[in-house]
Short mmCIF file of C-alpha atoms and ligand atoms in Angstrom, two decimals:
data_model
loop_
_atom_site.label_atom_id
_atom_site.label_comp_id
_atom_site.label_asym_id
_atom_site.label_seq_id
_atom_site.Cartn_x
_atom_site.Cartn_y
_atom_site.Cartn_z
CA UNK L 1 -50.85 -1.26 16.71
CA UNK L 2 -54.52 -1.93 17.24
CA UNK L 3 -57.07 -1.96 14.45
CA UNK L 4 -60.66 -1.04 13.63
CA UNK L 5 -62.59 -3.61 11.59
CA UNK L 6 -64.56 -2.03 8.77
CA UNK L 7 -67.04 -3.83 6.53
CA UNK L 8 -66.04 -3.32 2.91
CA UNK L 9 -67.68 -4.25 -0.38
CA UNK L 10 -65.60 -7.45 -0.56
CA UNK L 11 -65.60 -8.27 3.15
CA UNK L 12 -64.16 -6.94 6.37
CA UNK L 13 -60.78 -5.22 6.49
CA UNK L 14 -58.61 -3.85 9.28
CA UNK L 15 -57.74 -0.16 9.49
CA UNK L 16 -54.91 0.86 11.86
CA UNK L 17 -56.26 2.73 14.90
CA UNK L 18 -53.57 5.38 14.43
CA UNK L 19 -53.26 6.83 10.95
CA UNK L 20 -51.10 9.67 9.70
CA UNK L 21 -52.87 13.00 9.12
CA UNK L 22 -51.61 14.88 6.09
CA UNK L 23 -53.35 18.22 6.22
CA UNK L 24 -50.77 20.97 5.68
CA UNK L 25 -50.68 22.55 9.08
CA UNK L 26 -48.88 25.81 9.70
CA UNK L 27 -45.76 24.23 11.14
CA UNK L 28 -44.82 22.54 7.86
CA UNK L 29 -46.15 20.92 4.73
CA UNK L 30 -46.54 17.17 4.41
CA UNK L 31 -44.31 16.43 1.43
CA UNK L 32 -42.51 13.34 0.10
CA UNK L 33 -39.89 13.43 2.84
CA UNK L 34 -42.47 13.61 5.62
CA UNK L 35 -44.60 10.84 4.10
CA UNK L 36 -41.50 8.62 3.70
CA UNK L 37 -40.50 9.34 7.29
CA UNK L 38 -44.01 8.40 8.47
CA UNK L 39 -43.74 5.04 6.66
CA UNK L 40 -40.33 4.44 8.29
CA UNK L 41 -41.87 5.31 11.67
CA UNK L 42 -44.47 2.56 11.10
CA UNK L 43 -47.57 4.33 9.77
CA UNK L 44 -49.65 2.16 7.43
CA UNK L 45 -52.72 4.38 7.27
CA UNK L 46 -52.68 7.76 5.50
CA UNK L 47 -55.51 10.24 5.81
CA UNK L 48 -55.56 12.41 2.72
CA UNK L 49 -57.97 14.61 0.78
CA UNK L 50 -57.95 16.46 -2.52
CA UNK L 51 -58.12 19.67 -0.48
CA UNK L 52 -54.86 18.90 1.37
CA UNK L 53 -52.76 18.72 -1.78
CA UNK L 54 -50.89 15.72 -0.34
CA UNK L 55 -52.13 12.84 -2.52
CA UNK L 56 -49.14 12.87 -4.87
CA UNK L 57 -46.60 12.86 -2.05
CA UNK L 58 -48.41 10.07 -0.18
CA UNK L 59 -48.80 7.96 -3.33
CA UNK L 60 -45.16 8.38 -4.33
CA UNK L 61 -43.90 7.60 -0.83
CA UNK L 62 -45.98 4.40 -0.69
CA UNK L 63 -45.03 3.29 -4.21
CA UNK L 64 -41.34 3.84 -3.51
CA UNK L 65 -41.37 2.35 0.01
CA UNK L 66 -41.07 -1.29 -0.97
CA UNK L 67 -44.03 -2.05 1.30
CA UNK L 68 -46.95 -3.65 -0.59
CA UNK L 69 -49.86 -1.30 -1.40
CA UNK L 70 -52.25 -3.79 0.29
CA UNK L 71 -50.52 -3.19 3.64
CA UNK L 72 -51.77 0.41 3.65
CA UNK L 73 -55.13 1.97 4.32
CA UNK L 74 -55.23 5.01 2.04
CA UNK L 75 -58.07 7.50 2.03
CA UNK L 76 -59.16 10.64 0.26
CA UNK L 77 -62.13 12.98 0.34
CA UNK L 78 -64.19 14.89 -2.19
CA UNK L 79 -64.15 18.61 -1.38
CA UNK L 80 -67.22 20.83 -0.94
CA UNK L 81 -66.80 22.56 -4.29
CA UNK L 82 -66.73 19.23 -6.22
CA UNK L 83 -69.98 17.79 -4.92
CA UNK L 84 -72.72 16.52 -7.28
CA UNK L 85 -72.59 13.29 -9.31
CA UNK L 86 -70.27 14.09 -12.23
CA UNK L 87 -68.05 16.54 -10.34
CA UNK L 88 -67.48 13.89 -7.67
CA UNK L 89 -66.69 11.14 -10.19
CA UNK L 90 -64.20 13.51 -11.86
CA UNK L 91 -62.65 14.48 -8.51
CA UNK L 92 -62.20 10.80 -7.62
CA UNK L 93 -60.38 10.07 -10.91
CA UNK L 94 -58.07 13.05 -10.36
CA UNK L 95 -57.33 11.89 -6.80
CA UNK L 96 -56.60 8.33 -7.89
CA UNK L 97 -54.27 9.46 -10.63
CA UNK L 98 -52.41 11.79 -8.24
CA UNK L 99 -51.87 8.81 -5.89
CA UNK L 100 -50.92 6.55 -8.80
CA UNK L 101 -53.16 3.78 -7.44
CA UNK L 102 -56.03 1.83 -8.97
CA UNK L 103 -58.22 1.82 -5.86
CA UNK L 104 -58.70 3.62 -2.56
CA UNK L 105 -59.53 1.96 0.73
CA UNK L 106 -61.94 4.69 1.85
CA UNK L 107 -63.42 7.61 -0.05
CA UNK L 108 -65.12 10.31 2.00
CA UNK L 109 -67.59 13.11 1.52
CA UNK L 110 -65.41 15.74 3.24
CA UNK L 111 -68.22 18.03 4.53
CA UNK L 112 -71.97 17.43 4.26
CA UNK L 113 -72.87 20.80 2.73
CA UNK L 114 -71.42 22.03 -0.52
CA UNK L 115 -71.92 25.71 0.14
CA UNK L 116 -72.77 27.82 3.12
CA UNK L 117 -76.46 28.66 3.24
CA UNK L 118 -77.23 26.50 0.17
CA UNK L 119 -80.93 25.71 -0.10
CA UNK L 120 -80.75 22.28 -1.74
CA UNK L 121 -77.83 20.81 0.19
CA UNK L 122 -79.78 17.57 0.64
CA UNK L 123 -80.17 17.04 -3.13
CA UNK L 124 -76.51 17.78 -3.80
CA UNK L 125 -75.41 15.52 -0.96
CA UNK L 126 -77.53 12.62 -2.25
CA UNK L 127 -76.17 13.07 -5.79
CA UNK L 128 -72.64 13.05 -4.33
CA UNK L 129 -73.38 9.95 -2.29
CA UNK L 130 -74.82 8.28 -5.39
CA UNK L 131 -71.47 8.85 -7.13
CA UNK L 132 -69.63 7.28 -4.20
CA UNK L 133 -71.99 4.31 -4.37
CA UNK L 134 -71.18 3.89 -8.09
CA UNK L 135 -67.45 3.88 -7.27
CA UNK L 136 -68.05 1.39 -4.47
CA UNK L 137 -70.20 -0.90 -6.63
CA UNK L 138 -67.54 -0.82 -9.37
CA UNK L 139 -64.84 -1.90 -6.89
CA UNK L 140 -62.86 1.37 -7.14
CA UNK L 141 -63.08 1.91 -3.37
CA UNK L 142 -63.32 -0.69 -0.62
CA UNK L 143 -65.76 1.20 1.60
CA UNK L 144 -67.46 4.59 1.86
CA UNK L 145 -67.04 7.16 4.59
CA UNK L 146 -68.15 10.63 5.59
CA UNK L 147 -66.58 13.44 7.52
CA UNK L 148 -68.11 16.14 9.72
CA UNK L 149 -71.56 14.56 9.54
CA UNK L 150 -74.05 15.22 12.31
CA UNK L 151 -76.99 12.84 12.90
CA UNK L 152 -79.32 14.75 10.54
CA UNK L 153 -76.80 14.49 7.70
CA UNK L 154 -76.27 10.78 8.34
CA UNK L 155 -80.02 10.12 8.53
CA UNK L 156 -80.40 11.36 4.97
CA UNK L 157 -77.84 8.86 3.64
CA UNK L 158 -79.18 5.99 5.74
CA UNK L 159 -82.71 6.66 4.50
CA UNK L 160 -81.98 7.15 0.79
CA UNK L 161 -78.67 5.42 0.06
CA UNK L 162 -78.08 1.74 -0.67
CA UNK L 163 -74.54 1.69 0.78
CA UNK L 164 -74.08 2.93 4.35
CA UNK L 165 -70.99 4.84 5.47
CA UNK L 166 -68.67 2.69 7.60
CA UNK L 167 -66.83 5.62 9.20
CA UNK L 168 -67.48 9.23 10.22
CA UNK L 169 -64.36 11.36 10.70
CA UNK L 170 -65.13 14.32 12.96
CA UNK L 171 -63.25 16.75 15.15
CA UNK L 172 -62.75 14.97 18.46
CA UNK L 173 -60.27 15.55 21.30
CA UNK L 174 -60.29 16.33 25.01
CA UNK L 175 -62.55 19.38 25.23
CA UNK L 176 -64.60 18.50 22.13
CA UNK L 177 -66.42 15.22 22.57
CA UNK L 178 -69.39 15.39 20.16
CA UNK L 179 -71.47 13.06 22.32
CA UNK L 180 -74.67 13.24 20.24
CA UNK L 181 -72.90 12.35 17.00
CA UNK L 182 -70.92 9.54 18.60
CA UNK L 183 -74.04 8.04 20.16
CA UNK L 184 -75.85 8.12 16.81
CA UNK L 185 -72.88 6.50 15.05
CA UNK L 186 -72.66 3.76 17.66
CA UNK L 187 -76.36 2.98 17.31
CA UNK L 188 -75.96 2.68 13.53
CA UNK L 189 -72.71 0.71 13.45
CA UNK L 190 -70.66 3.60 12.05
CA UNK L 191 -67.10 3.81 13.40
CA UNK L 192 -65.86 7.24 14.51
CA UNK L 193 -62.43 8.67 13.74
CA UNK L 194 -60.93 11.84 15.21
CA UNK L 195 -59.45 14.65 13.20
CA UNK L 196 -57.43 17.21 15.18
CA UNK L 197 -57.01 14.42 17.77
CA UNK L 198 -54.23 16.34 19.55
CA UNK L 199 -56.19 19.60 19.49
CA UNK L 200 -53.09 20.73 17.53
CA UNK L 201 -50.98 20.53 20.67
CA UNK L 202 -52.99 23.26 22.38
CA UNK L 203 -53.73 21.25 25.56
CA UNK L 204 -50.09 21.30 26.70
CA UNK L 205 -50.87 23.72 29.53
CA UNK L 206 -54.07 22.05 30.69
CA UNK L 207 -53.53 20.96 34.32
CA UNK L 208 -55.61 17.77 34.11
CA UNK L 209 -53.79 16.66 30.96
CA UNK L 210 -50.29 17.47 32.17
CA UNK L 211 -50.89 15.83 35.58
CA UNK L 212 -52.05 12.60 33.90
CA UNK L 213 -49.14 12.70 31.45
CA UNK L 214 -46.64 13.06 34.31
CA UNK L 215 -48.26 10.15 36.20
CA UNK L 216 -47.74 7.84 33.20
CA UNK L 217 -44.40 9.24 32.08
CA UNK L 218 -45.78 10.13 28.64
CA UNK L 219 -46.49 13.38 26.79
CA UNK L 220 -49.75 15.35 26.85
CA UNK L 221 -50.13 14.45 23.17
CA UNK L 222 -49.97 10.74 23.98
CA UNK L 223 -52.57 11.20 26.72
CA UNK L 224 -54.87 12.96 24.24
CA UNK L 225 -54.51 10.17 21.67
CA UNK L 226 -54.93 7.45 24.29
CA UNK L 227 -58.05 9.20 25.61
CA UNK L 228 -59.44 9.32 22.05
CA UNK L 229 -58.78 5.61 21.50
CA UNK L 230 -60.17 4.55 24.89
CA UNK L 231 -63.29 6.57 23.99
CA UNK L 232 -63.72 4.24 21.00
CA UNK L 233 -62.38 6.72 18.47
CA UNK L 234 -59.48 6.03 16.07
CA UNK L 235 -57.08 8.89 15.32
CA UNK L 236 -55.12 10.52 12.48
CA UNK L 237 -52.56 12.81 14.18
CA UNK L 238 -50.25 14.83 11.96
CA UNK L 239 -46.64 15.59 12.74
CA UNK L 240 -43.68 16.82 10.75
CA UNK L 241 -41.29 15.75 13.52
CA UNK L 242 -39.92 12.18 13.34
CA UNK L 243 -39.77 12.05 17.14
CA UNK L 244 -43.43 13.07 17.55
CA UNK L 245 -44.50 10.77 14.69
CA UNK L 246 -43.12 7.84 16.69
CA UNK L 247 -44.51 9.13 19.97
CA UNK L 248 -47.99 9.37 18.45
CA UNK L 249 -47.88 5.68 17.47
CA UNK L 250 -46.76 4.70 20.93
CA UNK L 251 -50.08 4.81 22.80
CA UNK L 252 -50.81 1.13 23.36
CA UNK L 253 -48.45 0.43 26.28
CA UNK L 254 -50.30 2.45 28.92
CA UNK L 255 -53.93 2.76 29.98
CA UNK L 256 -55.90 5.63 31.51
CA UNK L 257 -57.96 4.59 34.51
CA UNK L 258 -61.61 5.58 34.92
CA UNK L 259 -60.80 8.56 37.18
CA UNK L 260 -58.37 9.87 34.56
CA UNK L 261 -60.89 9.36 31.76
CA UNK L 262 -63.50 11.20 33.86
CA UNK L 263 -61.11 14.09 34.62
CA UNK L 264 -60.49 14.50 30.87
CA UNK L 265 -64.20 14.24 30.08
CA UNK L 266 -64.72 17.09 32.57
CA UNK L 267 -62.66 19.52 30.47
CA UNK L 268 -65.33 22.03 29.36
CA UNK L 269 -66.88 21.22 25.97
CA UNK L 270 -65.64 23.69 23.39
CA UNK L 271 -62.09 23.84 24.77
CA UNK L 272 -59.61 23.96 21.86
CA UNK L 273 -62.45 23.62 19.30
CA UNK L 274 -61.34 24.53 15.75
CA UNK L 275 -64.44 26.70 15.24
CA UNK L 276 -65.47 24.78 12.09
CA UNK L 277 -69.14 23.79 12.18
CA UNK L 278 -70.62 21.64 9.36
CA UNK L 279 -73.70 23.87 9.33
CA UNK L 280 -71.94 27.13 10.05
CA UNK L 281 -70.52 29.96 7.99
CA UNK L 282 -66.84 29.59 7.04
CA UNK L 283 -64.14 32.10 6.27
CA UNK L 284 -64.29 32.43 2.44
CA UNK L 285 -60.62 31.52 1.99
CA UNK L 286 -61.19 28.07 3.46
CA UNK L 287 -63.85 27.01 0.96
CA UNK L 288 -62.18 27.46 -2.42
CA UNK L 289 -60.25 24.70 -4.13
CA UNK L 290 -58.49 25.20 -7.42
CA UNK L 291 -59.10 22.37 -9.89
CA UNK L 292 -55.97 21.43 -11.80
N1 LIG E 1 -62.02 15.75 7.89
C1 LIG E 1 -61.70 17.01 8.16
O1 LIG E 1 -62.49 17.93 7.93
C2 LIG E 1 -60.37 17.31 8.74
C3 LIG E 1 -60.10 18.59 9.23
C4 LIG E 1 -58.84 18.84 9.76
C5 LIG E 1 -57.91 17.83 9.82
N2 LIG E 1 -58.20 16.58 9.31
C6 LIG E 1 -57.21 15.48 9.34
O2 LIG E 1 -56.79 15.30 10.67
C7 LIG E 1 -55.36 15.36 10.73
C8 LIG E 1 -54.91 15.85 12.07
O3 LIG E 1 -55.47 17.12 12.38
P1 LIG E 1 -54.57 18.40 12.56
O4 LIG E 1 -53.35 18.25 11.74
O5 LIG E 1 -55.42 19.58 12.35
O6 LIG E 1 -54.25 18.43 14.12
P2 LIG E 1 -53.51 17.46 15.16
O7 LIG E 1 -53.09 16.18 14.56
O8 LIG E 1 -54.37 17.44 16.38
O9 LIG E 1 -52.25 18.32 15.55
C9 LIG E 1 -51.18 18.53 14.67
C10 LIG E 1 -50.28 19.59 15.32
O10 LIG E 1 -49.84 19.12 16.59
C11 LIG E 1 -48.42 19.02 16.61
N3 LIG E 1 -48.09 17.72 17.23
C12 LIG E 1 -47.99 16.51 16.63
N4 LIG E 1 -47.73 15.55 17.53
C13 LIG E 1 -47.66 16.16 18.73
C14 LIG E 1 -47.45 15.69 20.04
N5 LIG E 1 -47.23 14.40 20.32
N6 LIG E 1 -47.46 16.60 21.05
C15 LIG E 1 -47.68 17.92 20.80
N7 LIG E 1 -47.91 18.42 19.58
C16 LIG E 1 -47.91 17.54 18.55
C17 LIG E 1 -47.96 19.09 15.18
O11 LIG E 1 -46.76 19.80 15.11
P3 LIG E 1 -45.43 19.09 14.51
O12 LIG E 1 -45.75 18.84 13.04
O13 LIG E 1 -44.38 20.11 14.71
O14 LIG E 1 -45.21 17.82 15.28
C18 LIG E 1 -49.07 19.90 14.50
O15 LIG E 1 -48.83 21.29 14.61
C19 LIG E 1 -55.02 16.30 9.56
O16 LIG E 1 -53.66 16.23 9.22
C20 LIG E 1 -55.96 15.77 8.52
O17 LIG E 1 -55.44 14.56 7.95
C21 LIG E 1 -59.42 16.32 8.80
#
């Protein structure tokens, strides 16, 4: 395993470069059994969110694993519909109690805008960020992060906040490289992490990807993850298959050469994009989150 060094409130800490994604994808839910299997496979970093409904399963699996809590990097995210100071503080407490932990390693603002077309998204975002800063200053979370932030969203936090995000988790994979956002993050010392790092397996029939995979004797998924990591981006692939869980961790024993990196960079931008834009309109069903 390789690691990304993040600057936390109490000093630097190391986050595994490959974490385990826990969003419930169509092929199966991430439940206790899957989370336990991921720990057995070697995952020590879990990407979670209140929206995913996986915090309880992840927390239970970690608590029952016999592996010390401090060996894990555990994250969660406040959802769009819980933004604003008090709603965010309440959402954090609910998340923490579902995990059964007394701190989180990273707490994210999941998306920069709380509602499509909302006029005062900047005010709501700053109130939300203020709540995260309170949690950070109180030692409830080691470091703060954001997800799906473009430069203009990040600029707002950097200008008005007193704690800077250490990580921006965005969609990134061959065919969706987000160059402008990555350049901005690099210039401001913000690490970038890929969600959907395998493009949900949809690049299996891409000729460039399958040719490179055959040349290295690995899978297209491993090529995608290796490309992400060699592009300076850590990854949180999700799998419900023990075999693919292990495969997705096994990306540090081969290296893509510059021609291979270039061939993957040449895959047209927008290929296998999820269609979710931080500033765009969303299907209504994706926005709602029931508060328990
Ligand atoms: N911040 C955000 O807004 C945001 C948004 C979406 C996702 N995320 C996070 O990112 C994580 C990953 O994203 P994702 O789940 O959408 O997509 P992904 O990790 O790119 O792909 C997961 C899909 O690919 C399959 N798969 C896994 N390993 C594979 C391999 N080696 N080769 C081929 N196919 C493979 C899985 O099926 P099997 O289960 O059958 O292996 C699953 O259907 C999520 O779980 C979540 O934690 C964050």
